[in-house]
Structures are given as structure tokens and as C-alpha cells.
Amino acid sequence: MKQLLIAVFLIVVIITLIVVAFTASQALNEEQRLESDLQYRSKLLADSLKETVEPQFINKSQYQLQYLVSKFEDKERLVGLNIYDNKAIPVATSSSLTSEIPKAKQIAADAMDQDQATGDFINLNNKKIYLLAAPLHDKDSVVGALMIAQNAGYIDTRIAEIWKNNLVRLFVQASLLSLATLVLIRWLIYAPIKNLVESLKFARSGGEESNSKKPTNSLFFRPLVNEITNIRRSLQEARSSASEEAKLRLEKLDSPWTSLRLKEFIKDILKGRTVYMVSNREPYIHIKNGGKISFYTPASGMVTAIEPVMQACEGTWIAYGSGNGDKLMVNRKNQVKVPPDEPKYTLKRVWLTEEEEKGYYDGFSNEGLWPLCHIAHNRPIFRKEDWDQYQIANQKFADAVISEIKNQERPIVLIQDFHLALLPRMIKAQKPSAVIGLFWHIPWPNAESFSICPWKKEILDGMLGADLLGFHTQLHCNNFIETVGREIESLIDLEQSTISKGNHTSYIKSFPISIAFPNGYHGLKNYDYSAEGKKLLNNLKIRSQFIGVGVDRLDYTKGILERFKAIEIFLDKYPLYKGKFTFIQVAAPSRTKVKKYKEFAEEVRKEAERVNSSFKENGWKPIVLLERHHSHEEVQTIYKLADLCLVTSLHDGMNLVAKEYVAARDDEKGVLILSQYTGASRELKDAIIVNPYNAEQTANAIREALEMTPKEQTKRIRDMREIIKNNNVYRWSAQLLKTMAGLG
Ligand code: ADQ
């Protein structure tokens, strides 16, 4: 619309310029024509009057002369006459010309000097007047001058009329033309193009041909429409043959899972049942800044994993709307289609009050359950008021889910993470036919550790409302089963890995989560990672030969301080690397309202500063801390330029950064140093596995990584990439959904 208005504005400006130029030229011509006509007529009049005036002048008949000038004043356009003697002193003057007339004497004198009629236009009392002086002769000598004053005001009136008429015409023309342009562009160009874009988008998103809009029948675009129809048809054909191929591959579990294969698989096993994903964190957060709304994807392992799955299965994702622009983007049902650039599924937002967010999210989830489940030596804080808000918020999510699934026969509801532990029971109570899964993204501690939670029984009971409970590792499953055995009256079948409570059975199973590789790792077209990497190092003034990287939320479980300590020991022990090794720590601010996290961020800053100040020399420092959220492309750029990646979590469910680093290295270079306390260490055995509490060991691992031969690096990275390719997030969700579909 903006472009349309600009186009109309430009057209109006061009027309205005043309009309103004044309009018100016027309006015000038008309002015010249009228002036020369007046000059000519004045000359004729002067010549004829001279014959009458000359004899009287020679006879010096003052009375006759005065009579003559009085006779000719105010006649039509003639204002009056003046007669001058040879010294240009008036001898007789019309009463209308008695006042001092500018230039009159000069014009009379010029006419006498040159012995020919001379004239000029002057302004008299705001009136345009033409003065023409003709010499009077006695025989051959010039004895005086006769001056005629003609009213020339009608010339200005005529010019003004021309301008007025043309400007009115311009206004009418511009209005009609703008209207015509708007109508033409809107209906002849914009509407058909919009229709074509929509039909292409529809084809690209894989919509059924029969459901697509009829392409425009605009005559103007017919050749283009024909071409696009052909492209759509080819796309449809390619898609159905790919889909056929994917179907054929469904049973061949050795071929890698892709988004398309998952889509086919879901169609095949769910047979039209919709998938409802539920999580605290939303995949797209809309931010209002000034008058502008933008969006970003938060730094979250859960979002990294689930987002590509939702893109493939096109269901509904229910999550807390945490952005200050979120409410502006939803419809009346609090839904918005995402990804915003290319909508594929529905995001339904749940709203929480400040009090709920504080108690449920900051308090019970992040200060209670998070440290409880991570053995990272941080004491959990359990407050009754936080627990109350946790229950209220869980009920809100449950209500939102119920409003979506109430008319569905056997909906599949997949709940994510520890924020929503009570949800399975709440949903099951209202909708028993729903098949409910809960995936726990963080570790499950041993029964002893979990037992300190004051509401352990309620939490376990809430979770056991699910038909399937998923964890990253078998160890976490075992810990959970043991915890339930200790805390709740139930029937445990270790062989089947089930827990029955009342007449409901929950399956406990491990599903090691992963990333969207290879599908999600093509990178942006036209994005030159190598050039961007060089630019980034340049901007950061990093000139070191070796680069290490760490990418984490600023969370005390990620072992960032332990990592910095290891770097300090490494440089002390191997001083040859001073000035040659820089470690880039990409740290996304996280849970910033929680006191522990604020303190931790401060500690990280201070520790980086401390290590830097003891080593820095000649503009080099060992640690560069980039404390902000980075885009997917920025994170990829840093992965690709780093010789090693340090993942030193003190305890981590899986840790996707480890997998992302390996996936990003399509050059088959780089070394992953991985904490033994991550779920990922069970799969990525070709990483250098370390105990993050043992800084000496991590320091040695850094050296080993930097001195590893390229051949060895390639071998390890290649093997790990193969593992991630075969165990990607599409496979993870296929297995999870297949298990759920088999449960009801
Ligand atoms: P997280 O604790 O969030 O996940 P992780 O699995 O490493 O941890 O995922 C972090 C994600 O955030 C990655 O995709 C990473 O690229 C991104 N990220 C980190 N820092 C960033 C930054 N500065 N800018 C932009 N993006 C950044 C939880 C559990 C994990 C589990 C996942 C998935 O704690 O153990 O692996 O869920 O189940």
C-alpha cells in the first residue's frame, strides 16, 4: 500500500511539473503577445495624435494643448496624455497623470534624443501602465515629445486567468489520474500478483492442489499465470514423488529421518489426529519497540528441538506469551500462525499475570525444581506461595489445552518440561481420551535427592497422569521409577518399564533428544559464513591463531566458571599458547529476574575479567565474553570458526550445543570437549570427554584438542556427524509419537 501511494505521489508530482512548465511558457507567450499588441496600438495612436498636437505645439497654444490632453484622458484603455517641451518639462498634462510618474521624464528625453518613439512599462499606483513617448517636430528639429499612457493591467489579469484555469485543470487531472492509477495498480497489478504469490506460497507449503485458490484470470498476467501453473504442477509432482519415496523409506529405519519423512510418517501413524505441543517457553517472541514489532527465537534447548518437529507436523503449540508485543499479534482465540515469515503451524498463547510468572516460573520452576533436578550444588528454594502459583499456572495451561482439544476424538498432547509437571493429570481428568506425553528435558535426580521437595507426591501424581513419560537417558528413567517406588503407592513393572496407579498406566521410556540435522543445517542462502567469521574476529580485534568457543544460557549448571578456570590452568601450564589462543564465550542472558542468576552473571563477568587481567598482553586477552542473545546465523558462524568447542556442564539433560557444534562443522574440522555429565556424552563418544570439576583435566583436553592432527579431527567429527544424522530430532519425535499413537 505504501508503494502504491508513493507511485501515485510521483505521478502527481510529474504531472504538476509538466503543467507548471507548460503554463509558465503559455503565460510568457501570451504576455509577450499582449504587450507587443499594446505597443503597436500605442504607436499608431501616438502617430495619429502627433498630427493634431504638433501645430498647436509649434504655435505654443498652451490652452489648445491642455484642451487636447484633457479630451483624450480616460478613454477606454488610454489613461491620459502628456506633452513635454524640448527639456522634457511637461507643457500639458492629463488630470489622471498629474502625480509624479516614474520614468516618464526619462522616456520622453530618450524619445527626443533618439528621435523616435520610445516606450516602457511602469507601475503607477499598483497599476501596470505602458508609457510611449513620440518626438514632436518643427520642420526637421525635435521640439518636444508627446507621451501616451495606456492601461496595461488587463495583461496581468489575463496571465492570472491562464494560471488559474490551468491549475484548476491540473487539480482535476491529478485527482482523476491518481484515482485511475490506484484502481489500475490495485486491481490490474496488485490483486493478481497477490493472488499469484498466495498460490505459489500455497504450493510451496505443500497444500493440496484441490484446496488451492483459483489463479487469477487477468488477461494482463496470463503468460505468467500459465508459467506459474506449470511450476506449481511440477512442484506438486516433485512433492508427491518425494512423499512416495519417503513412504517407501518409512520402514527402512537405517535411512536418515528428514522433515518430509516425519510428515509422511505422522500422516501414516496419526491418521488425521492433531498434535498439540505444550510448553512454558514459546518458539517466537514478539517484541514491541517504538511503533515496530519484531520477533526472535529464544535461546532454549527445548525450542531448538521442538520447533522443527512442529514445522513438520503442523499442529498447535500452546505456550506462555512472554513478549511485550505478543498480545498485538494474536486473534480472538489468542492464536497466531508461525513461523512469522512462513506460517506452518498455530501458536496459541497463554497469558500469565506478573504474580503467576514470579511464583510459577521464577520461583517454583527455576529456584525449586531446576536446582532440585540438577546436581549442581545449588540449594533449591521451595516457597508455599510459589507452589500455589505453580498450580494456578498449570491449571491455566490445562484450560487452554482443553479449549483446543475438547472437540477432538483422541488428540495427541505432548507436554514439554518441568514447568508443567501437573498438566498431565489435569488434562486427563477433563479429557480421558487424550493421549498425553510428558517429555522431561532436564535430568531426573536420584530418589534421595528428589525426596527433599515438599510437594514431591503431588508432582509425581501430576506427572503420572501422562500415558508416556520421556527422559533423555535410561539413567533418568531409572531414577524416576525409583523415586515413584519410594514416594507413591503404585505398581511398577520394570520389564515393561511401566508404572500403574489406580487404573491408569504410564510408560517410562528414554528418547535422547537431538537437533534438526541435516535438514535444519543448510544455513542461509547467500550467507557467507567464512566472510562473516573473519568480519566478526576483526570487529572483536581477535588475531589469535587458535579459537575456542562456548555457547550457553548464563546458567550455573553449564560450568562456565569451571571452563574459565581450566583456561587459566591451560595458559599457565602451556605458556606457548599465550597470545595464540582466544576463547569466545557466547552467553545468552537467562532467567534474569532470579537472584541466583543475576549473581551468577556477575560472577562470570568478574571471573573473565580476573583471568584476562592476569594474562593480557599486547592487546590480546584469553577470554572474550559476548553477553547477549545471538541469531542462529551468528551462532553458526562462531561454531564454524572455532578450533574447539567447550561444553563443561556440571549436569545437563542432553546439551544440544555439543550436537550443534558437530553439525555445523561440514568442513570436518574442530574438536568437541564434552562434560561426562551431559546426556550427549553417551552418544558423542568421539568427543574428548572430561569431568568439568577437574579443571586440570579440562586444561589438558584443550591442549590435546589444539594439537590433534587434522586427520584425527576429521575422523572424529565425521563419526559424530553420522551419529547425529541418524539420531536427529525427526527420528526422536517419530519414535515418541509412534509410541504415543500406540497407546490410545
Ligand atoms: P538448555 O538448558 O537450554 O536446554 P541446550 O540443550 O544446550 O540447553 O540448548 C541451548 C540452546 O540455546 C542451543 O540451541 C543454543 O544454540 C542456544 N543458545 C545458547 N546460547 C545462546 C546465545 N547466546 N544466543 C543464541 N542462542 C543461544 C534444556 C536442557 C538440556 C536439553 C535441552 C533439550 O537443559 O539439557 O538438551 O533442554 O532437551
Coordinates of C-alpha atoms in Angstrom, one line a residue, residues 1-520:
M1 CA 0.0 0.0 0.0
K2 CA 2.9 2.3 0.9
Q3 CA 4.5 1.7 -2.5
L4 CA 1.2 2.3 -4.2
L5 CA 0.9 5.7 -2.5
I6 CA 4.5 6.6 -3.4
A7 CA 3.7 5.7 -7.1
V8 CA 0.6 7.9 -7.1
F9 CA 2.5 10.7 -5.4
L10 CA 5.3 10.5 -8.0
I11 CA 2.8 10.6 -10.8
V12 CA 1.1 13.7 -9.3
V13 CA 4.5 15.4 -8.9
I14 CA 5.4 14.7 -12.5
I15 CA 2.1 15.9 -13.9
T16 CA 2.4 19.1 -11.7
L17 CA 5.8 19.8 -13.0
I18 CA 4.7 19.4 -16.6
V19 CA 1.6 21.5 -16.1
V20 CA 3.5 24.3 -14.3
A21 CA 6.2 24.4 -17.1
F22 CA 3.6 24.4 -19.8
T23 CA 1.6 27.2 -18.1
A24 CA 4.7 29.3 -17.5
S25 CA 5.5 29.1 -21.2
Q26 CA 1.9 29.8 -22.2
A27 CA 1.7 32.8 -19.8
L28 CA 5.0 34.2 -21.1
N29 CA 3.9 33.9 -24.8
E30 CA 0.6 35.5 -24.0
E31 CA 2.2 38.3 -22.1
Q32 CA 4.7 39.0 -24.9
R33 CA 1.8 38.9 -27.4
L34 CA -0.4 41.3 -25.5
E35 CA 2.5 43.7 -24.7
S36 CA 3.6 43.9 -28.4
D37 CA 0.0 44.4 -29.4
L38 CA -0.3 47.3 -26.9
Q39 CA 3.0 48.8 -28.0
Y40 CA 1.8 48.6 -31.7
R41 CA -1.5 50.2 -30.9
S42 CA 0.1 52.9 -28.8
K43 CA 2.5 53.7 -31.6
L44 CA -0.4 54.1 -34.1
L45 CA -2.3 56.3 -31.7
A46 CA 0.8 58.4 -31.0
D47 CA 1.4 58.9 -34.7
S48 CA -2.2 60.0 -35.3
L49 CA -2.2 62.3 -32.3
K50 CA 1.1 63.9 -33.3
E51 CA -0.5 65.4 -36.4
T52 CA -3.0 67.2 -34.2
V53 CA -0.6 68.1 -31.4
E54 CA 2.4 69.4 -33.5
P55 CA 0.7 72.5 -35.0
Q56 CA -0.6 73.6 -31.6
F57 CA 2.8 72.9 -30.0
I58 CA 4.6 75.0 -32.6
N59 CA 2.1 77.8 -32.2
K60 CA 2.7 77.5 -28.4
S61 CA -1.0 77.4 -27.9
Q62 CA -1.0 76.3 -24.3
Y63 CA -4.7 76.4 -24.0
Q64 CA -5.2 74.2 -27.1
L65 CA -2.7 71.8 -25.9
Q66 CA -4.3 71.4 -22.5
Y67 CA -7.7 71.1 -24.1
L68 CA -6.3 68.3 -26.3
V69 CA -4.8 66.3 -23.5
S70 CA -8.0 66.6 -21.4
K71 CA -10.0 65.4 -24.3
F72 CA -8.0 62.2 -24.6
E73 CA -7.8 61.2 -21.0
D74 CA -9.5 58.1 -19.6
K75 CA -10.7 56.9 -23.0
E76 CA -11.0 53.1 -22.9
R77 CA -7.5 51.9 -22.2
L78 CA -6.0 55.3 -22.7
V79 CA -5.1 56.7 -19.3
G80 CA -4.0 60.1 -20.5
L81 CA -1.5 62.2 -22.5
N82 CA 1.5 64.4 -21.5
I83 CA 3.2 66.9 -23.7
Y84 CA 6.8 67.8 -23.0
D85 CA 9.0 70.7 -24.2
N86 CA 12.5 70.0 -25.5
K87 CA 13.9 70.0 -22.0
A88 CA 11.4 67.3 -21.0
I89 CA 9.4 69.6 -18.9
P90 CA 5.6 68.9 -19.1
V91 CA 3.7 71.6 -21.0
A92 CA 0.3 70.0 -20.8
T93 CA -0.8 67.1 -18.6
S94 CA -4.0 65.0 -18.4
S95 CA -5.5 65.3 -14.9
S96 CA -5.1 61.5 -14.4
L97 CA -1.3 61.9 -14.8
T98 CA -0.6 64.9 -12.7
S99 CA 1.2 63.0 -10.0
E100 CA 4.9 62.2 -10.4
I101 CA 5.1 59.3 -12.9
P102 CA 8.2 57.2 -12.5
K103 CA 10.5 57.1 -15.5
A104 CA 8.1 59.4 -17.6
K105 CA 10.7 62.2 -18.0
Q106 CA 13.4 59.7 -18.9
I107 CA 11.3 58.1 -21.5
A108 CA 10.4 61.5 -23.1
A109 CA 14.0 62.6 -23.0
D110 CA 15.1 59.3 -24.7
A111 CA 12.4 59.6 -27.4
M112 CA 13.7 63.2 -28.2
D113 CA 17.4 62.1 -28.1
Q114 CA 16.9 59.2 -30.4
D115 CA 14.2 61.0 -32.4
Q116 CA 12.0 58.0 -32.4
A117 CA 9.1 56.6 -30.4
T118 CA 10.3 55.0 -27.1
G119 CA 8.2 53.2 -24.5
D120 CA 8.3 51.2 -21.3
F121 CA 6.0 49.5 -18.8
I122 CA 5.8 51.1 -15.4
N123 CA 3.9 50.6 -12.2
L124 CA 1.6 53.5 -11.2
N125 CA -0.4 53.3 -8.0
N126 CA -0.3 49.4 -8.3
K127 CA -1.5 49.5 -11.9
K128 CA 0.6 48.4 -14.8
I129 CA 0.8 51.3 -17.3
Y130 CA 2.5 51.4 -20.7
L131 CA 4.2 54.8 -21.5
L132 CA 5.1 55.6 -25.0
A133 CA 6.8 58.9 -26.0
A134 CA 7.0 60.1 -29.6
P135 CA 9.1 63.2 -30.6
L136 CA 7.3 66.3 -31.8
H137 CA 8.9 68.1 -34.7
D138 CA 9.1 71.6 -36.0
K139 CA 10.3 71.0 -39.6
D140 CA 13.3 68.7 -39.0
S141 CA 14.1 69.6 -35.5
V142 CA 12.8 67.8 -32.4
V143 CA 11.0 70.4 -30.2
G144 CA 9.2 68.3 -27.7
A145 CA 7.5 65.0 -27.0
L146 CA 4.0 63.6 -26.8
M147 CA 3.6 60.8 -24.2
I148 CA 0.7 58.4 -24.2
A149 CA -0.1 56.4 -21.0
Q150 CA -2.0 53.2 -21.7
N151 CA -3.6 51.0 -19.1
A152 CA -1.8 47.5 -19.3
G153 CA -3.4 46.0 -16.2
Y154 CA -5.6 43.7 -18.4
I155 CA -2.4 41.9 -19.4
D156 CA -1.8 40.8 -15.8
T157 CA -5.4 39.9 -15.4
R158 CA -5.2 37.7 -18.5
I159 CA -2.0 36.0 -17.2
A160 CA -3.6 35.3 -13.8
E161 CA -6.6 33.8 -15.6
I162 CA -4.3 31.5 -17.6
W163 CA -2.6 30.3 -14.3
K164 CA -5.9 29.9 -12.5
N165 CA -7.5 27.9 -15.4
N166 CA -4.5 25.6 -15.8
L167 CA -4.2 25.0 -12.0
V168 CA -7.8 24.0 -11.7
R169 CA -7.4 21.7 -14.7
L170 CA -4.2 20.3 -13.0
F171 CA -6.1 19.6 -9.8
V172 CA -8.9 17.8 -11.7
Q173 CA -6.5 15.9 -13.9
A174 CA -4.2 14.9 -11.0
S175 CA -7.2 13.7 -8.9
L176 CA -8.6 11.7 -11.8
L177 CA -5.2 10.2 -12.7
S178 CA -4.4 9.3 -9.1
L179 CA -7.7 7.6 -8.8
A180 CA -7.2 5.8 -12.1
T181 CA -3.7 4.8 -11.1
L182 CA -4.8 3.5 -7.8
V183 CA -7.6 1.5 -9.3
L184 CA -5.4 0.2 -12.1
I185 CA -2.5 -0.8 -9.9
R186 CA -4.8 -2.2 -7.2
W187 CA -7.0 -4.3 -9.5
L188 CA -4.9 -4.9 -12.5
I189 CA -1.5 -5.5 -10.9
Y190 CA -1.5 -5.7 -7.1
A191 CA -4.5 -8.1 -6.7
P192 CA -3.4 -10.5 -9.5
I193 CA 0.2 -10.5 -8.1
K194 CA -1.1 -11.1 -4.6
N195 CA -3.2 -14.0 -5.9
L196 CA -0.1 -15.4 -7.7
V197 CA 2.1 -15.1 -4.6
E198 CA -0.5 -16.8 -2.4
S199 CA -1.0 -19.6 -4.9
L200 CA 2.8 -20.1 -5.1
K201 CA 3.1 -20.0 -1.3
F202 CA 0.3 -22.5 -1.0
A203 CA 2.1 -24.8 -3.5
R204 CA 5.4 -24.3 -1.7
S205 CA 3.9 -25.1 1.7
G206 CA 2.6 -28.4 0.2
G207 CA -1.1 -27.7 0.2
E208 CA -3.4 -29.9 -1.8
E209 CA -4.0 -28.7 -5.3
S210 CA -7.7 -29.2 -4.9
N211 CA -7.8 -26.8 -2.0
S212 CA -5.8 -24.1 -3.6
K213 CA -7.3 -20.8 -4.7
K214 CA -8.1 -20.4 -8.4
P215 CA -5.2 -18.4 -10.0
T216 CA -6.1 -15.0 -11.3
N217 CA -7.7 -14.8 -14.8
S218 CA -6.3 -11.4 -15.5
L219 CA -5.6 -11.1 -19.2
F220 CA -2.5 -9.0 -18.5
F221 CA -0.8 -11.7 -16.5
R222 CA -2.0 -14.7 -18.5
P223 CA 1.5 -15.8 -19.7
L224 CA 2.9 -15.5 -16.2
V225 CA -0.1 -17.4 -14.8
N226 CA 0.4 -20.2 -17.2
E227 CA 4.1 -20.4 -16.3
I228 CA 3.3 -20.4 -12.6
T229 CA 0.6 -23.0 -13.0
N230 CA 3.2 -25.2 -14.7
I231 CA 5.7 -24.6 -11.9
R232 CA 3.1 -25.4 -9.3
R233 CA 2.2 -28.6 -11.1
S234 CA 5.9 -29.6 -11.3
L235 CA 6.3 -28.8 -7.6
Q236 CA 3.2 -30.9 -6.8
E237 CA 4.6 -33.8 -8.8
A238 CA 8.0 -33.5 -7.2
R239 CA 6.4 -33.3 -3.8
S240 CA 4.3 -36.4 -4.3
S241 CA 7.1 -38.4 -5.7
A242 CA 9.3 -37.3 -2.8
S243 CA 6.4 -38.2 -0.5
E244 CA 6.1 -41.6 -2.2
E245 CA 9.8 -42.1 -1.7
A246 CA 9.5 -41.1 1.9
K247 CA 6.7 -43.6 2.4
L248 CA 8.9 -46.3 0.9
R249 CA 11.6 -45.3 3.3
L250 CA 9.3 -45.3 6.3
E251 CA 10.0 -48.9 7.2
K252 CA 13.8 -48.6 6.4
L253 CA 14.9 -47.3 9.7
D254 CA 18.5 -47.1 8.6
S255 CA 18.0 -44.2 6.2
P256 CA 18.1 -40.7 7.9
W257 CA 15.0 -39.0 9.1
T258 CA 14.0 -35.8 7.4
S259 CA 11.3 -33.3 7.9
L260 CA 9.4 -34.7 4.9
R261 CA 9.8 -38.2 6.1
L262 CA 8.5 -37.2 9.5
K263 CA 5.5 -35.5 7.9
E264 CA 4.6 -38.7 5.9
F265 CA 5.2 -40.8 9.0
I266 CA 2.9 -38.6 11.1
K267 CA 0.2 -38.8 8.4
D268 CA 0.6 -42.5 8.4
I269 CA 0.5 -43.2 12.1
L270 CA -1.7 -40.4 13.4
K271 CA -4.3 -40.7 10.6
G272 CA -5.6 -37.1 10.9
R273 CA -5.2 -36.8 14.7
T274 CA -3.7 -33.4 15.6
V275 CA -0.6 -32.9 17.7
Y276 CA -0.8 -30.4 20.5
M277 CA 2.5 -29.3 21.9
V278 CA 2.5 -27.6 25.3
S279 CA 5.4 -25.8 26.8
N280 CA 6.2 -22.8 29.0
R281 CA 8.6 -21.2 26.5
E282 CA 7.2 -20.1 23.2
P283 CA 9.1 -20.6 19.9
Y284 CA 8.6 -17.0 18.7
I285 CA 8.6 -14.0 21.0
H286 CA 7.1 -10.7 19.5
I287 CA 8.7 -7.5 20.8
K288 CA 7.3 -4.1 20.5
N289 CA 9.9 -1.4 20.1
G290 CA 8.7 2.1 19.5
G291 CA 6.0 1.6 16.9
K292 CA 7.7 -1.5 15.4
I293 CA 7.0 -5.2 16.2
S294 CA 9.8 -7.7 15.6
F295 CA 10.3 -11.3 16.8
Y296 CA 13.1 -13.6 17.8
T297 CA 13.5 -17.3 18.8
P298 CA 14.7 -17.6 22.4
A299 CA 17.9 -19.4 23.4
S300 CA 16.3 -22.7 24.6
G301 CA 17.3 -26.3 24.0
M302 CA 13.6 -27.3 24.2
V303 CA 12.7 -24.7 21.5
T304 CA 15.7 -25.7 19.3
A305 CA 14.5 -29.3 19.4
I306 CA 10.7 -28.9 19.1
E307 CA 10.4 -26.1 16.6
P308 CA 11.5 -28.2 13.5
V309 CA 9.1 -31.0 14.7
M310 CA 6.2 -28.6 14.7
Q311 CA 7.1 -27.3 11.3
A312 CA 6.9 -30.8 10.0
C313 CA 3.7 -31.9 11.7
E314 CA 1.7 -28.6 11.5
G315 CA -0.2 -28.9 14.8
T316 CA -0.9 -26.4 17.5
W317 CA 1.7 -25.2 20.1
I318 CA 0.4 -23.8 23.3
A319 CA 2.8 -21.7 25.3
Y320 CA 3.1 -18.7 27.5
G321 CA 3.1 -15.4 25.6
S322 CA 6.0 -13.7 27.3
G323 CA 6.8 -10.9 24.7
N324 CA 5.5 -7.3 25.1
G325 CA 4.3 -7.5 21.6
D326 CA 2.7 -10.9 21.8
K327 CA -0.9 -9.7 22.5
L328 CA -0.8 -7.5 19.5
M329 CA -0.2 -10.4 17.1
V330 CA -2.9 -12.9 18.1
N331 CA -6.5 -13.4 17.0
R332 CA -9.5 -13.6 19.3
K333 CA -8.6 -17.2 20.3
N334 CA -5.1 -16.0 21.2
Q335 CA -3.6 -17.8 18.2
V336 CA -1.0 -16.7 15.7
K337 CA 0.4 -18.5 12.7
V338 CA 4.1 -19.2 12.9
P339 CA 6.9 -19.1 11.8
P340 CA 6.0 -15.5 11.1
D341 CA 7.9 -15.5 7.8
E342 CA 6.4 -18.7 6.5
P343 CA 3.4 -19.9 8.6
K344 CA 3.2 -23.6 9.1
Y345 CA 1.5 -24.2 12.4
T346 CA -0.5 -22.5 15.1
L347 CA 0.9 -20.9 18.2
K348 CA -1.7 -20.4 20.9
R349 CA -0.6 -18.1 23.7
V350 CA -1.5 -18.4 27.3
W351 CA -1.3 -15.2 29.4
L352 CA 0.1 -15.2 33.0
T353 CA 0.0 -12.4 35.5
E354 CA 3.2 -11.0 36.9
E355 CA 2.4 -12.7 40.2
E356 CA 1.9 -16.1 38.5
E357 CA 5.1 -15.7 36.4
K358 CA 7.1 -14.8 39.6
G359 CA 5.8 -17.7 41.6
Y360 CA 5.4 -20.4 39.0
Y361 CA 8.3 -19.6 36.7
D362 CA 11.0 -17.7 38.6
G363 CA 10.2 -19.3 41.9
F364 CA 8.9 -22.9 41.9
S365 CA 10.3 -23.8 38.4
N366 CA 13.7 -22.1 38.4
E367 CA 14.5 -21.7 42.1
G368 CA 12.9 -25.0 43.1
L369 CA 12.7 -27.8 40.5
W370 CA 15.7 -26.7 38.4
P371 CA 18.3 -27.0 41.1
L372 CA 16.5 -30.0 42.6
C373 CA 16.9 -31.9 39.3
H374 CA 20.4 -30.7 38.5
I375 CA 23.1 -31.9 40.9
A376 CA 25.0 -28.6 40.6
H377 CA 25.3 -27.9 44.3
N378 CA 22.8 -25.1 44.4
R379 CA 20.3 -25.4 47.2
P380 CA 16.7 -25.5 45.9
I381 CA 14.3 -23.0 47.4
F382 CA 10.7 -24.1 47.9
R383 CA 8.1 -21.5 49.0
K384 CA 4.5 -22.2 49.6
E385 CA 3.4 -19.1 47.7
D386 CA 5.5 -20.3 44.6
W387 CA 3.9 -23.7 44.8
D388 CA 0.4 -22.1 44.8
Q389 CA 1.2 -20.1 41.7
Y390 CA 2.7 -23.2 40.1
Q391 CA -0.6 -25.0 40.5
I392 CA -2.6 -21.9 39.3
A393 CA -0.4 -21.5 36.2
N394 CA -0.5 -25.2 35.4
Q395 CA -4.3 -25.0 35.6
K396 CA -4.3 -22.1 33.1
F397 CA -2.3 -24.1 30.6
A398 CA -4.6 -27.1 31.2
D399 CA -7.7 -24.9 30.5
A400 CA -6.0 -23.5 27.3
V401 CA -5.3 -27.1 26.1
I402 CA -8.8 -28.2 26.9
S403 CA -10.3 -25.3 25.0
E404 CA -8.4 -26.5 21.9
I405 CA -8.9 -30.3 22.2
K406 CA -12.5 -30.5 23.6
N407 CA -14.0 -31.5 20.2
Q408 CA -11.1 -33.8 19.2
E409 CA -11.7 -37.5 19.4
R410 CA -8.3 -38.8 20.6
P411 CA -5.9 -35.8 20.5
I412 CA -2.2 -36.3 21.0
V413 CA -0.9 -33.9 23.6
L414 CA 2.8 -33.6 24.1
I415 CA 3.8 -31.6 27.1
Q416 CA 7.3 -30.2 27.5
D417 CA 9.4 -30.0 30.6
F418 CA 9.4 -29.4 34.3
H419 CA 7.3 -26.2 34.3
L420 CA 4.2 -28.2 33.6
A421 CA 4.5 -31.3 35.8
L422 CA 0.9 -31.1 37.0
L423 CA -0.6 -30.7 33.5
P424 CA -0.9 -34.4 32.5
R425 CA -3.2 -35.2 35.4
M426 CA -5.2 -32.0 35.0
I427 CA -5.9 -32.7 31.3
K428 CA -6.5 -36.4 31.8
A429 CA -9.1 -35.6 34.4
Q430 CA -11.1 -33.5 31.9
K431 CA -10.4 -35.4 28.7
P432 CA -9.6 -39.0 29.4
S433 CA -9.5 -39.9 25.7
A434 CA -6.5 -37.6 25.1
V435 CA -3.2 -39.4 24.7
I436 CA -0.7 -37.5 26.8
G437 CA 3.0 -37.5 26.8
L438 CA 5.4 -35.5 29.0
F439 CA 9.0 -35.1 28.0
W440 CA 11.3 -34.1 30.8
H441 CA 14.2 -32.1 29.2
I442 CA 16.4 -31.9 32.3
P443 CA 17.9 -34.7 34.3
W444 CA 15.9 -36.7 36.9
P445 CA 17.9 -36.9 40.1
N446 CA 18.2 -39.9 42.3
A447 CA 15.3 -40.7 44.7
E448 CA 17.2 -39.4 47.7
S449 CA 17.8 -36.0 46.2
F450 CA 14.2 -35.7 44.9
S451 CA 12.8 -36.6 48.3
I452 CA 13.5 -33.1 49.8
C453 CA 10.8 -31.5 47.7
P454 CA 7.8 -30.7 50.0
W455 CA 5.3 -31.4 47.2
K456 CA 7.0 -34.4 45.7
K457 CA 3.9 -36.6 45.9
E458 CA 1.7 -34.0 44.1
I459 CA 4.3 -33.5 41.4
L460 CA 4.7 -37.3 40.8
D461 CA 1.0 -37.7 40.8
G462 CA 0.6 -34.9 38.3
M463 CA 3.2 -36.5 36.0
L464 CA 1.7 -39.9 36.2
G465 CA -1.5 -38.6 34.6
A466 CA 0.6 -39.0 31.3
D467 CA 0.4 -42.1 29.2
L468 CA 4.1 -41.7 28.3
L469 CA 6.9 -40.1 30.3
G470 CA 10.0 -39.4 28.3
F471 CA 13.6 -38.7 29.6
H472 CA 16.9 -38.2 27.7
T473 CA 18.7 -41.2 29.2
Q474 CA 17.9 -44.6 30.7
L475 CA 19.6 -43.4 33.9
H476 CA 17.0 -40.6 34.3
C477 CA 14.2 -43.2 33.6
N478 CA 15.6 -45.5 36.3
N479 CA 15.9 -42.6 38.8
F480 CA 12.3 -41.6 38.1
I481 CA 10.9 -45.2 38.6
E482 CA 12.9 -45.5 41.8
T483 CA 11.6 -42.1 43.0
V484 CA 8.0 -43.1 42.3
G485 CA 8.6 -46.5 44.0
R486 CA 9.8 -44.7 47.1
E487 CA 7.2 -41.9 47.3
I488 CA 3.9 -43.2 45.8
E489 CA 1.8 -46.3 46.1
S490 CA 1.8 -47.8 42.6
L491 CA 2.6 -50.9 40.7
I492 CA 5.9 -50.9 38.9
D493 CA 6.7 -53.2 36.1
L494 CA 10.4 -53.0 35.4
E495 CA 10.4 -55.3 32.5
Q496 CA 7.7 -53.3 30.7
S497 CA 9.0 -50.0 32.2
T498 CA 5.5 -49.0 33.3
I499 CA 4.0 -47.5 36.4
S500 CA 0.3 -48.2 37.2
K501 CA -1.6 -46.0 39.6
G502 CA -5.3 -46.7 40.1
N503 CA -6.4 -48.0 36.7
H504 CA -4.0 -45.9 34.7
T505 CA -0.7 -47.0 33.3
S506 CA 2.2 -44.7 32.4
Y507 CA 5.1 -45.9 30.2
I508 CA 8.6 -44.6 31.1
K509 CA 11.0 -44.5 28.2
S510 CA 14.2 -42.8 27.2
F511 CA 14.2 -40.7 24.0
P512 CA 17.6 -39.0 23.6
I513 CA 16.7 -35.6 22.0
S514 CA 18.6 -34.1 19.1
I515 CA 18.7 -31.4 16.5
A516 CA 17.3 -30.9 13.0
F517 CA 20.3 -32.3 11.2
P518 CA 20.9 -32.4 8.3
N519 CA 17.7 -30.6 7.3
G520 CA 18.0 -27.6 9.6

